[in-house]
Amino acid sequence: MRNKAADVVVVGAGLAGICACLELLDAGKRVVLLDRDEPANLGGLAKESFGGIFVVGSSEQRRAGVRDTPAQALADWLSFAEFEPGDVWPRKWAEAYVERCHDDVYRWVKERGVSFFPVPHWIERGGERPGNSAPRFHMVWGTGFELVRRLVARLEAHPRRDRLEMAFGHRVERLLQTDGQISGCAGSLESDGSPFEVHAGCVLVAAGGMNGDLERVRRNWHADWRTPPETILNGSHRFADGTLHDAAQAVGARVTHLDRMWNYAAGVHHWQPRKPGHGLSLVPPRSALWLDWRGARIGPEPLVTGFDTRELVTRVCAQERAYSWQLMNRRIAMKELAVSGAEFNPSMRDRKVLATIRDLLLGNRWLYDQLTGHCADVVVARTLPELVAAMNAVNGDSAVELERVEGAVRAYDAAVARGAPFADPQLAKIAAMRAWRGDKVRTSRSQRILDDRALPLVAIREFVISRKTLGGIQTDLSCRVLDDAGEPIPGLYAAGEAAGFGGGGMHGLRALEGGFLGGCILGGRVAGRAIAGTHHGNEA
């Protein structure tokens, strides 16, 4: 690979890159696919993901009695996005996604053997700012692992597979130009630093975002979140470090909105880290109490997951110490606690029907045992005084105050005992979520914390965890990279997270969730077809 030539170079072997290669091979192009990682990790972060895709008008929605339209979805998207007046291309990509996600994402993957859970999840419902007005988060049966496996199998079995060369361990550091046209890329091998060049008629950047570099994350921290927390965990890909954003900027590309990130408020340390600061993103129990660093309930509006993920991060970062605790009991943890991603959902990842039903109905004992037995941020005790002592031992100080914790727990349990109608906003939200059958099976009904039948008590220390870059390289609707004047740079394309999932930031300030995998699929396909000449101009 020291000096190769092809029709197209695709930089990044994640979901967007794989989808682009499928389209390019369909068109008969000779493709070189470069990636920094090892061959076993083909598929990137998508392979490790939960596997949720934002879809409008699916058969799963219709069977569940949900009537959804692109117009309704776009209204929700625009509400959450809060686009600025200059966000022309991000908004165009948002409009394109809600119109095309059914046919060009959902139906396309189903035709390639991907199936979904029968009931979509209803998340990011919004708070003061409306979010999803319908359930649209469609879980792949088999998680992101199965999604990637199916598409890679298609790639390997492609009748023109001989026109694709995949090279791993290759770090692309700069883009090559000849007479104003992008003509390839260059970089160095991860193994020994030796240089390489690949020459081609055009280059597609599909190398992910920059949230894997925590120093970049800190430099681009959004003003709404004040100063970056002392501890930020890494939930992104270790090679998603913004190198290709720099390379694109060096040849004149416009890179926008890097301060728009999709981070989470409930990260814990991985006990078998594979990268510096490796964190796991919890799906926080809705029936747990979300407490500040001293043990007081964060308020006045209590924090509850499933409504506005960005607001959770904002509220935690507004505290004097920007980390938090969640307090629950074993019953709540067994029913509601989850870790995002394929790694800690083996029953779903491996498509084990009976084991998945068991975990949904009886609780995920395996996950509970993993977290309570191995994670340094999780403590267990029989009484509140013992629990607070354990929380302070984890922190190495006496920050958590027993009186605050007791006050929060007893007030909440008293509200549970009073029953409906619920004056406590958290209980009201729980009741609303349980009205949707996709949430009911994983949400407790008015569960007290101090319940002798539900012990022991569990407390989890949670940190902000870096995840997705919502901004990126600006593109038109054919994935052509644009310069500061809004003109395409000849021979340069971008797709997936590198392009802010399209247009340099199609989600805006917040995501309705599921547009990450979906955006990679749509963007990769659009880029591949545009490069192949299937589509021209500013319309994909």
Coordinates of C-alpha atoms in Angstrom, one line a residue:
M1 CA 0.0 0.0 0.0
R2 CA 3.0 2.3 -0.2
N3 CA 1.9 3.6 -3.5
K4 CA -1.5 2.3 -4.8
A5 CA -4.0 3.6 -7.3
A6 CA -7.8 3.2 -7.5
D7 CA -10.9 4.9 -8.7
V8 CA -12.0 5.8 -5.2
V9 CA -10.3 5.9 -1.8
V10 CA -12.7 5.4 1.1
V11 CA -11.1 6.5 4.4
G12 CA -12.8 4.7 7.4
A13 CA -14.2 1.2 7.5
G14 CA -17.2 2.0 9.7
L15 CA -20.8 1.8 8.7
A16 CA -20.8 4.7 6.3
G17 CA -17.6 3.4 4.6
I18 CA -19.1 -0.1 4.2
C19 CA -22.3 1.3 2.7
A20 CA -20.4 3.5 0.3
C21 CA -18.3 0.5 -0.8
L22 CA -21.4 -1.5 -1.5
E23 CA -22.7 1.2 -3.8
L24 CA -19.3 1.7 -5.5
L25 CA -18.9 -2.0 -6.2
D26 CA -22.4 -2.1 -7.6
A27 CA -21.2 0.6 -10.1
G28 CA -18.1 -1.4 -10.9
K29 CA -15.6 1.1 -9.3
R30 CA -12.2 0.0 -8.1
V31 CA -12.0 0.9 -4.4
V32 CA -9.4 1.1 -1.7
L33 CA -10.8 1.1 1.8
L34 CA -8.4 2.3 4.5
D35 CA -8.8 2.0 8.2
R36 CA -6.6 2.6 11.2
D37 CA -8.0 -0.3 13.2
E38 CA -7.5 -4.1 13.0
P39 CA -9.5 -6.3 10.5
A40 CA -11.4 -7.8 13.4
N41 CA -12.9 -4.4 14.1
L42 CA -14.3 -3.8 10.7
G43 CA -17.5 -1.8 11.2
G44 CA -16.1 0.5 13.8
L45 CA -18.3 1.9 16.6
A46 CA -21.5 0.7 14.8
K47 CA -20.5 -2.9 15.5
E48 CA -20.4 -2.1 19.2
S49 CA -23.6 -0.1 19.3
F50 CA -27.1 -0.9 20.6
G51 CA -28.3 -0.9 17.0
G52 CA -31.2 1.7 17.1
I53 CA -32.3 3.3 13.9
F54 CA -34.6 6.3 13.5
V55 CA -37.4 5.3 11.1
V56 CA -40.6 7.0 10.0
G57 CA -43.7 5.0 8.9
S58 CA -42.3 1.5 9.6
S59 CA -44.4 -1.7 9.6
E60 CA -43.4 -2.1 13.3
Q61 CA -45.0 1.3 14.0
R62 CA -48.2 0.5 12.1
R63 CA -48.6 -2.9 13.8
A64 CA -48.3 -1.0 17.2
G65 CA -51.0 1.4 16.1
V66 CA -48.7 4.3 15.5
R67 CA -49.4 6.6 12.6
D68 CA -46.3 8.6 11.7
T69 CA -45.4 10.8 8.8
P70 CA -42.2 12.6 7.5
A71 CA -43.9 16.0 8.1
Q72 CA -44.6 15.1 11.8
A73 CA -41.1 13.7 12.2
L74 CA -39.5 16.8 10.6
A75 CA -41.5 19.1 13.0
D76 CA -40.1 17.1 16.0
W77 CA -36.6 17.1 14.5
L78 CA -36.6 20.9 13.9
S79 CA -37.9 21.5 17.5
F80 CA -35.0 19.6 19.0
A81 CA -32.4 20.8 16.5
E82 CA -32.8 24.5 17.1
F83 CA -31.1 25.2 13.8
E84 CA -29.5 28.6 13.4
P85 CA -30.3 30.8 10.4
G86 CA -27.1 29.9 8.6
D87 CA -27.7 26.1 8.9
V88 CA -28.9 25.7 5.3
W89 CA -27.2 22.3 4.6
P90 CA -27.8 20.8 8.0
R91 CA -31.5 21.5 7.6
K92 CA -31.6 20.2 4.0
W93 CA -30.1 16.9 5.3
A94 CA -32.6 16.7 8.1
E95 CA -35.4 17.1 5.6
A96 CA -33.8 14.5 3.4
Y97 CA -33.4 12.0 6.2
V98 CA -36.9 12.0 7.4
E99 CA -38.2 11.7 3.8
R100 CA -35.8 8.9 2.9
C101 CA -35.1 6.9 6.0
H102 CA -38.0 4.5 5.3
D103 CA -36.9 3.4 1.8
D104 CA -33.2 4.1 1.7
V105 CA -32.3 3.0 5.2
Y106 CA -35.0 0.8 6.9
R107 CA -36.2 -1.1 3.8
W108 CA -32.7 -1.3 2.3
V109 CA -31.2 -3.0 5.4
K110 CA -34.3 -5.3 5.7
E111 CA -33.7 -6.4 2.2
R112 CA -30.2 -7.4 3.3
G113 CA -31.4 -9.7 6.1
V114 CA -31.7 -7.2 9.0
S115 CA -34.7 -7.5 11.2
F116 CA -36.0 -5.4 14.1
F117 CA -37.7 -5.8 17.5
P118 CA -41.5 -5.8 17.0
V119 CA -42.1 -2.7 19.1
P120 CA -40.0 0.5 18.6
H121 CA -38.7 2.4 21.6
W122 CA -40.0 5.9 22.5
I123 CA -37.1 8.0 23.6
E124 CA -36.1 11.7 23.5
R125 CA -39.7 12.7 24.1
G126 CA -38.6 16.2 25.1
G127 CA -39.4 18.4 28.1
E128 CA -39.9 22.1 27.7
R129 CA -38.8 21.7 24.1
P130 CA -40.9 19.0 22.4
G131 CA -39.0 15.9 21.0
N132 CA -40.3 12.7 19.5
S133 CA -44.1 12.8 19.4
A134 CA -44.1 9.1 18.4
P135 CA -41.9 6.0 19.0
R136 CA -39.2 5.9 16.2
F137 CA -36.2 4.1 17.7
H138 CA -36.1 0.8 15.9
M139 CA -33.8 -1.8 17.6
V140 CA -32.0 -4.2 15.3
W141 CA -32.5 -7.7 16.4
G142 CA -28.9 -8.6 17.1
T143 CA -27.8 -5.1 17.9
G144 CA -25.3 -3.1 15.8
F145 CA -23.1 -6.2 15.8
E146 CA -25.7 -8.0 13.6
L147 CA -26.3 -5.0 11.4
V148 CA -22.6 -4.8 10.6
R149 CA -22.3 -8.5 10.2
R150 CA -25.0 -8.6 7.6
L151 CA -23.6 -5.7 5.6
V152 CA -20.0 -7.0 5.7
A153 CA -21.2 -10.4 4.5
R154 CA -22.8 -8.6 1.5
L155 CA -19.5 -6.9 0.9
E156 CA -17.5 -10.1 1.0
A157 CA -19.9 -11.9 -1.2
H158 CA -20.2 -9.1 -3.7
P159 CA -19.7 -10.3 -7.3
R160 CA -17.2 -7.5 -7.8
R161 CA -15.4 -8.2 -4.5
D162 CA -12.1 -8.4 -6.5
R163 CA -12.3 -4.6 -7.2
L164 CA -12.2 -3.8 -3.5
E165 CA -8.9 -3.7 -1.5
M166 CA -9.1 -3.3 2.2
A167 CA -6.0 -2.1 4.1
F168 CA -6.0 -1.9 7.9
G169 CA -3.5 -0.2 10.3
H170 CA -3.3 2.7 7.9
R171 CA -3.5 6.2 9.5
V172 CA -4.6 8.8 6.8
E173 CA -3.1 12.2 7.8
R174 CA -3.5 14.4 4.7
L175 CA -5.2 14.7 1.4
L176 CA -3.4 15.0 -1.9
Q177 CA -4.2 17.5 -4.6
T178 CA -3.3 17.8 -8.2
D179 CA -4.3 20.9 -10.2
G180 CA -7.0 21.8 -7.6
Q181 CA -8.5 18.3 -7.6
I182 CA -8.3 15.9 -4.7
S183 CA -6.2 13.0 -6.1
G184 CA -5.6 10.7 -3.1
C185 CA -4.4 10.6 0.4
A186 CA -1.3 9.9 2.4
G187 CA -0.3 8.9 5.9
S188 CA 1.6 6.4 7.9
L189 CA 1.3 2.8 9.2
E190 CA 0.2 2.3 12.7
S191 CA 2.7 -0.5 13.1
D192 CA 5.9 1.2 12.3
G193 CA 5.1 4.7 11.1
S194 CA 6.3 4.1 7.6
P195 CA 4.6 6.3 5.0
F196 CA 2.1 5.4 2.3
E197 CA 0.2 7.1 -0.5
V198 CA -3.0 6.1 -2.4
H199 CA -3.9 7.8 -5.6
A200 CA -7.4 8.0 -6.9
G201 CA -9.9 10.1 -8.8
C202 CA -11.7 11.1 -5.5
V203 CA -11.6 10.5 -1.8
L204 CA -14.5 9.8 0.6
V205 CA -13.9 10.7 4.2
A206 CA -15.9 8.4 6.4
A207 CA -13.6 8.3 9.4
G208 CA -16.0 9.3 12.2
G209 CA -16.0 12.3 14.5
M210 CA -13.5 13.7 17.0
N211 CA -15.1 12.7 20.3
G212 CA -12.5 10.0 20.8
D213 CA -9.9 12.7 21.6
L214 CA -10.9 14.1 25.0
E215 CA -8.6 17.1 24.7
R216 CA -10.4 18.1 21.5
V217 CA -13.7 17.5 23.3
R218 CA -12.6 19.9 26.0
R219 CA -11.4 22.5 23.5
N220 CA -14.8 22.4 21.7
W221 CA -16.9 22.2 24.9
H222 CA -20.3 23.9 24.3
A223 CA -20.9 27.1 26.2
D224 CA -24.2 25.8 27.5
W225 CA -22.3 23.2 29.5
R226 CA -20.0 25.8 31.2
T227 CA -16.5 24.4 31.8
P228 CA -15.7 20.8 31.0
P229 CA -15.9 18.4 34.0
E230 CA -12.8 17.3 35.7
T231 CA -13.5 13.7 34.6
I232 CA -14.9 13.0 31.1
L233 CA -15.1 9.3 30.1
N234 CA -14.5 8.1 26.5
G235 CA -17.4 6.3 24.9
S236 CA -16.4 7.0 21.4
H237 CA -14.0 5.2 19.0
R238 CA -10.4 5.5 20.0
F239 CA -9.4 6.6 16.5
A240 CA -12.2 9.1 16.2
D241 CA -9.8 11.9 16.9
G242 CA -10.5 14.6 14.2
T243 CA -7.4 13.9 12.1
L244 CA -9.4 13.9 9.0
H245 CA -11.3 17.0 9.9
D246 CA -7.9 18.7 10.1
A247 CA -6.9 17.2 6.7
A248 CA -10.1 18.4 5.1
Q249 CA -9.7 21.9 6.5
A250 CA -6.1 22.0 5.2
V251 CA -7.4 21.7 1.6
G252 CA -10.1 24.3 2.2
A253 CA -13.1 22.4 3.6
R254 CA -15.5 24.1 5.9
V255 CA -15.9 22.3 9.2
T256 CA -18.8 23.5 11.4
H257 CA -20.4 23.1 14.8
L258 CA -17.8 20.9 16.5
D259 CA -19.2 22.2 19.8
R260 CA -22.4 20.3 19.1
M261 CA -21.8 16.9 20.7
W262 CA -24.0 14.1 21.7
N263 CA -22.6 13.2 25.1
Y264 CA -24.3 11.3 27.9
A265 CA -24.6 12.1 31.6
A266 CA -24.4 8.5 32.9
G267 CA -21.0 7.1 32.2
V268 CA -19.1 4.7 34.4
H269 CA -15.6 3.3 34.2
H270 CA -15.1 0.2 32.2
W271 CA -13.3 -2.4 34.4
Q272 CA -11.5 -3.9 31.3
P273 CA -10.5 -0.7 29.4
R274 CA -9.4 -0.9 25.8
K275 CA -8.6 2.8 25.5
P276 CA -7.6 5.7 27.9
G277 CA -10.6 6.8 30.0
H278 CA -12.8 4.0 28.6
G279 CA -16.3 4.4 29.8
L280 CA -19.6 2.6 29.5
S281 CA -22.8 4.6 28.8
L282 CA -25.6 3.5 31.1
V283 CA -29.2 3.6 30.3
P284 CA -30.2 5.1 33.7
P285 CA -33.1 3.6 35.5
R286 CA -36.2 5.9 35.4
S287 CA -37.2 4.9 38.9
A288 CA -33.8 5.7 40.4
L289 CA -33.2 9.0 42.2
W290 CA -30.7 11.2 40.4
L291 CA -28.5 12.9 43.1
D292 CA -25.8 15.6 43.0
W293 CA -22.3 15.2 44.4
R294 CA -23.5 15.8 48.0
G295 CA -26.5 13.4 47.8
A296 CA -29.3 15.9 47.3
R297 CA -31.8 15.3 44.5
I298 CA -31.0 17.4 41.5
G299 CA -33.9 19.7 40.9
P300 CA -36.2 21.5 41.0
E301 CA -37.3 19.4 38.0
P302 CA -35.9 15.9 38.7
L303 CA -33.7 14.2 36.2
V304 CA -35.3 11.3 34.3
T305 CA -33.8 9.6 31.3
G306 CA -35.7 9.2 28.0
F307 CA -36.8 12.8 27.6
D308 CA -33.9 15.1 26.7
T309 CA -30.4 13.6 26.9
R310 CA -28.7 16.9 26.3
E311 CA -30.6 18.6 29.1
L312 CA -29.3 15.9 31.5
V313 CA -25.7 16.8 30.6
T314 CA -26.5 20.5 30.9
R315 CA -28.0 20.0 34.4
V316 CA -25.2 17.8 35.7
C317 CA -22.5 20.2 34.4
A318 CA -24.3 23.1 36.2
Q319 CA -23.5 21.5 39.5
E320 CA -20.5 22.6 41.6
R321 CA -19.0 19.2 40.9
A322 CA -20.0 17.9 37.5
Y323 CA -20.7 14.3 38.3
S324 CA -23.7 12.7 39.9
W325 CA -25.1 9.6 41.7
Q326 CA -28.1 7.4 41.0
L327 CA -29.7 5.7 43.9
M328 CA -32.0 2.7 43.5
N329 CA -32.5 -0.8 44.9
R330 CA -31.8 -4.2 43.4
R331 CA -35.4 -4.6 42.0
I332 CA -35.2 -1.4 40.1
A333 CA -31.7 -2.2 38.8
M334 CA -32.7 -5.7 37.7
K335 CA -35.7 -4.4 35.7
E336 CA -34.5 -1.0 34.4
L337 CA -30.7 -0.7 34.4
A338 CA -28.9 -1.3 31.1
V339 CA -25.6 -0.5 29.4
S340 CA -25.7 0.9 25.9
G341 CA -24.1 -1.3 23.3
A342 CA -23.7 -4.9 22.1
E343 CA -21.0 -5.9 24.6
F344 CA -23.3 -5.9 27.7
N345 CA -26.4 -7.1 25.9
P346 CA -25.2 -10.6 24.8
S347 CA -28.7 -12.2 24.7
M348 CA -29.9 -9.6 22.2
R349 CA -26.5 -9.4 20.4
D350 CA -26.5 -13.2 19.9
R351 CA -30.2 -13.3 18.9
K352 CA -31.2 -15.6 21.8
V353 CA -34.9 -15.3 21.9
L354 CA -35.6 -17.1 25.2
A355 CA -32.8 -15.5 27.0
T356 CA -33.9 -12.0 25.8
I357 CA -37.5 -12.6 26.9
R358 CA -36.2 -13.9 30.3
D359 CA -34.1 -10.7 30.8
L360 CA -37.0 -8.5 29.9
L361 CA -39.5 -10.2 32.1
L362 CA -37.4 -11.3 35.1
G363 CA -34.6 -8.8 35.0
N364 CA -31.0 -9.0 33.7
R365 CA -29.3 -10.8 36.6
W366 CA -26.1 -11.2 34.5
L367 CA -25.7 -7.4 33.9
Y368 CA -26.5 -6.7 37.6
D369 CA -23.8 -9.1 38.7
Q370 CA -21.3 -7.6 36.3
L371 CA -21.8 -4.1 37.4
T372 CA -22.1 -4.7 41.1
G373 CA -19.2 -7.1 41.1
H374 CA -16.7 -5.3 38.8
C375 CA -17.5 -1.6 38.3
A376 CA -15.6 0.7 40.7
D377 CA -18.4 3.3 40.4
V378 CA -21.1 0.9 41.8
V379 CA -21.7 0.4 45.5
V380 CA -24.1 -1.9 47.3
A381 CA -25.4 -1.8 51.0
R382 CA -28.4 -2.9 53.1
T383 CA -29.0 0.5 54.7
L384 CA -28.7 4.1 53.8
P385 CA -25.9 4.9 56.4
E386 CA -23.9 1.9 55.0
L387 CA -24.6 3.0 51.4
V388 CA -23.5 6.6 52.1
A389 CA -20.3 5.4 53.8
A390 CA -19.6 3.3 50.7
M391 CA -20.2 6.2 48.3
N392 CA -17.8 8.4 50.2
A393 CA -15.2 5.6 50.3
V394 CA -15.4 5.4 46.5
N395 CA -14.9 9.2 46.3
G396 CA -12.2 9.2 48.9
D397 CA -13.9 12.1 50.8
S398 CA -17.0 12.8 52.8
A399 CA -18.9 14.8 50.2
V400 CA -22.0 12.7 50.3
E401 CA -24.2 13.7 53.3
L402 CA -26.5 11.2 54.9
E403 CA -29.1 13.8 55.8
R404 CA -29.4 14.9 52.2
V405 CA -29.7 11.3 50.9
E406 CA -32.2 10.4 53.6
G407 CA -34.3 13.5 52.9
A408 CA -34.4 12.7 49.2
V409 CA -35.3 9.0 49.6
R410 CA -38.0 9.5 52.2
A411 CA -39.7 12.3 50.3
Y412 CA -39.8 10.2 47.1
D413 CA -41.0 7.1 48.9
A414 CA -43.8 9.2 50.5
A415 CA -44.8 10.4 47.1
V416 CA -44.9 6.8 45.8
A417 CA -47.1 5.8 48.8
R418 CA -49.6 8.6 48.2
G419 CA -50.2 7.2 44.7
A420 CA -51.8 8.8 41.6
P421 CA -52.3 11.5 40.7
F422 CA -48.6 12.0 41.2
A423 CA -47.4 15.4 42.4
D424 CA -43.8 14.3 42.0
P425 CA -42.8 15.0 38.4
Q426 CA -40.6 11.9 38.2
L427 CA -43.5 9.6 39.1
A428 CA -45.7 11.4 36.6
K429 CA -43.1 10.8 33.8
I430 CA -42.8 7.2 34.8
A431 CA -46.6 6.8 34.5
A432 CA -46.6 8.4 31.1
M433 CA -43.8 6.1 29.9
R434 CA -45.5 3.0 31.1
A435 CA -48.5 3.9 29.0
W436 CA -46.4 2.8 25.9
R437 CA -46.0 -0.9 25.9
G438 CA -42.5 -0.7 24.6
D439 CA -41.5 1.0 27.8
K440 CA -43.9 -0.7 30.2
V441 CA -42.0 -4.0 30.3
R442 CA -38.7 -2.3 31.4
T443 CA -40.2 0.3 33.8
S444 CA -41.2 -0.3 37.4
R445 CA -44.6 0.8 38.6
S446 CA -44.3 3.2 41.6
Q447 CA -41.4 1.4 43.2
R448 CA -40.2 2.7 46.6
I449 CA -36.5 2.9 47.2
L450 CA -36.6 1.7 50.9
D451 CA -38.4 -1.6 50.3
D452 CA -37.3 -4.6 52.3
R453 CA -38.3 -6.9 49.5
A454 CA -36.2 -5.0 47.0
L455 CA -32.9 -4.8 48.8
P456 CA -30.0 -4.3 48.7
L457 CA -29.6 -0.6 47.9
V458 CA -27.4 0.4 45.0
A459 CA -25.7 3.7 44.2
I460 CA -23.9 4.4 41.0
R461 CA -21.4 7.3 40.5
E462 CA -21.9 8.7 37.0
F463 CA -19.7 10.9 34.9
V464 CA -20.3 12.7 31.6
I465 CA -19.2 10.4 28.8
S466 CA -18.1 11.6 25.4
R467 CA -19.9 9.9 22.5
K468 CA -20.8 11.5 19.1
T469 CA -19.8 14.6 17.2
L470 CA -22.9 16.3 15.8
G471 CA -20.9 18.9 13.8
G472 CA -18.4 18.1 11.0
I473 CA -17.3 18.6 7.5
Q474 CA -20.0 20.5 5.5
T475 CA -21.5 18.7 2.5
D476 CA -24.2 19.2 0.0
L477 CA -26.9 16.6 -0.6
S478 CA -24.5 14.6 -2.8
C479 CA -22.0 14.4 0.0
R480 CA -19.6 16.7 -1.9
V481 CA -17.4 18.6 0.6
L482 CA -17.9 22.4 0.5
D483 CA -15.5 25.2 1.0
D484 CA -16.0 28.4 2.9
A485 CA -17.7 29.9 -0.2
G486 CA -20.1 27.0 -0.4
E487 CA -18.5 25.6 -3.5
P488 CA -17.7 21.8 -3.9
I489 CA -14.0 20.9 -3.6
P490 CA -13.4 18.7 -6.7
G491 CA -12.9 15.1 -5.8
L492 CA -13.7 15.3 -2.1
Y493 CA -16.7 13.7 -0.4
A494 CA -17.6 13.1 3.3
A495 CA -20.3 10.9 4.9
G496 CA -21.4 9.7 8.3
E497 CA -20.2 11.2 11.5
A498 CA -17.3 12.9 9.7
A499 CA -19.9 15.0 8.0
G500 CA -21.9 15.6 11.2
F501 CA -24.0 12.7 9.7
G502 CA -24.7 15.0 6.8
G503 CA -24.3 18.7 5.9
G504 CA -22.0 19.4 8.8
G505 CA -24.6 18.9 11.5
M506 CA -28.0 17.5 10.4
H507 CA -29.1 16.9 14.0
G508 CA -28.6 20.5 15.1
L509 CA -28.2 20.9 18.8
R510 CA -29.9 17.7 19.9
A511 CA -30.6 14.3 18.3
L512 CA -33.9 12.4 18.4
E513 CA -31.6 9.3 18.6
G514 CA -31.3 6.6 15.9
G515 CA -30.1 9.2 13.3
F516 CA -26.5 8.1 14.0
L517 CA -26.6 4.6 12.4
G518 CA -29.3 5.8 10.0
G519 CA -27.3 8.8 9.0
C520 CA -24.2 6.6 8.4
I521 CA -26.3 4.3 6.2
L522 CA -28.0 7.0 4.2
G523 CA -24.8 9.2 3.9
G524 CA -22.6 6.3 2.8
R525 CA -25.1 5.2 0.2
V526 CA -25.6 8.7 -1.1
A527 CA -21.8 9.3 -1.3
G528 CA -21.2 6.0 -3.1
R529 CA -23.9 6.6 -5.7
A530 CA -22.9 10.2 -6.2
I531 CA -19.2 9.3 -6.7
A532 CA -20.3 6.5 -9.1
G533 CA -22.2 9.0 -11.2
T534 CA -25.7 7.7 -10.3
H535 CA -26.7 11.1 -9.1
H536 CA -25.3 14.6 -9.9
G537 CA -25.6 18.1 -8.6
N538 CA -27.0 19.1 -5.2
E539 CA -29.8 16.6 -5.1
A540 CA -28.9 13.1 -3.9

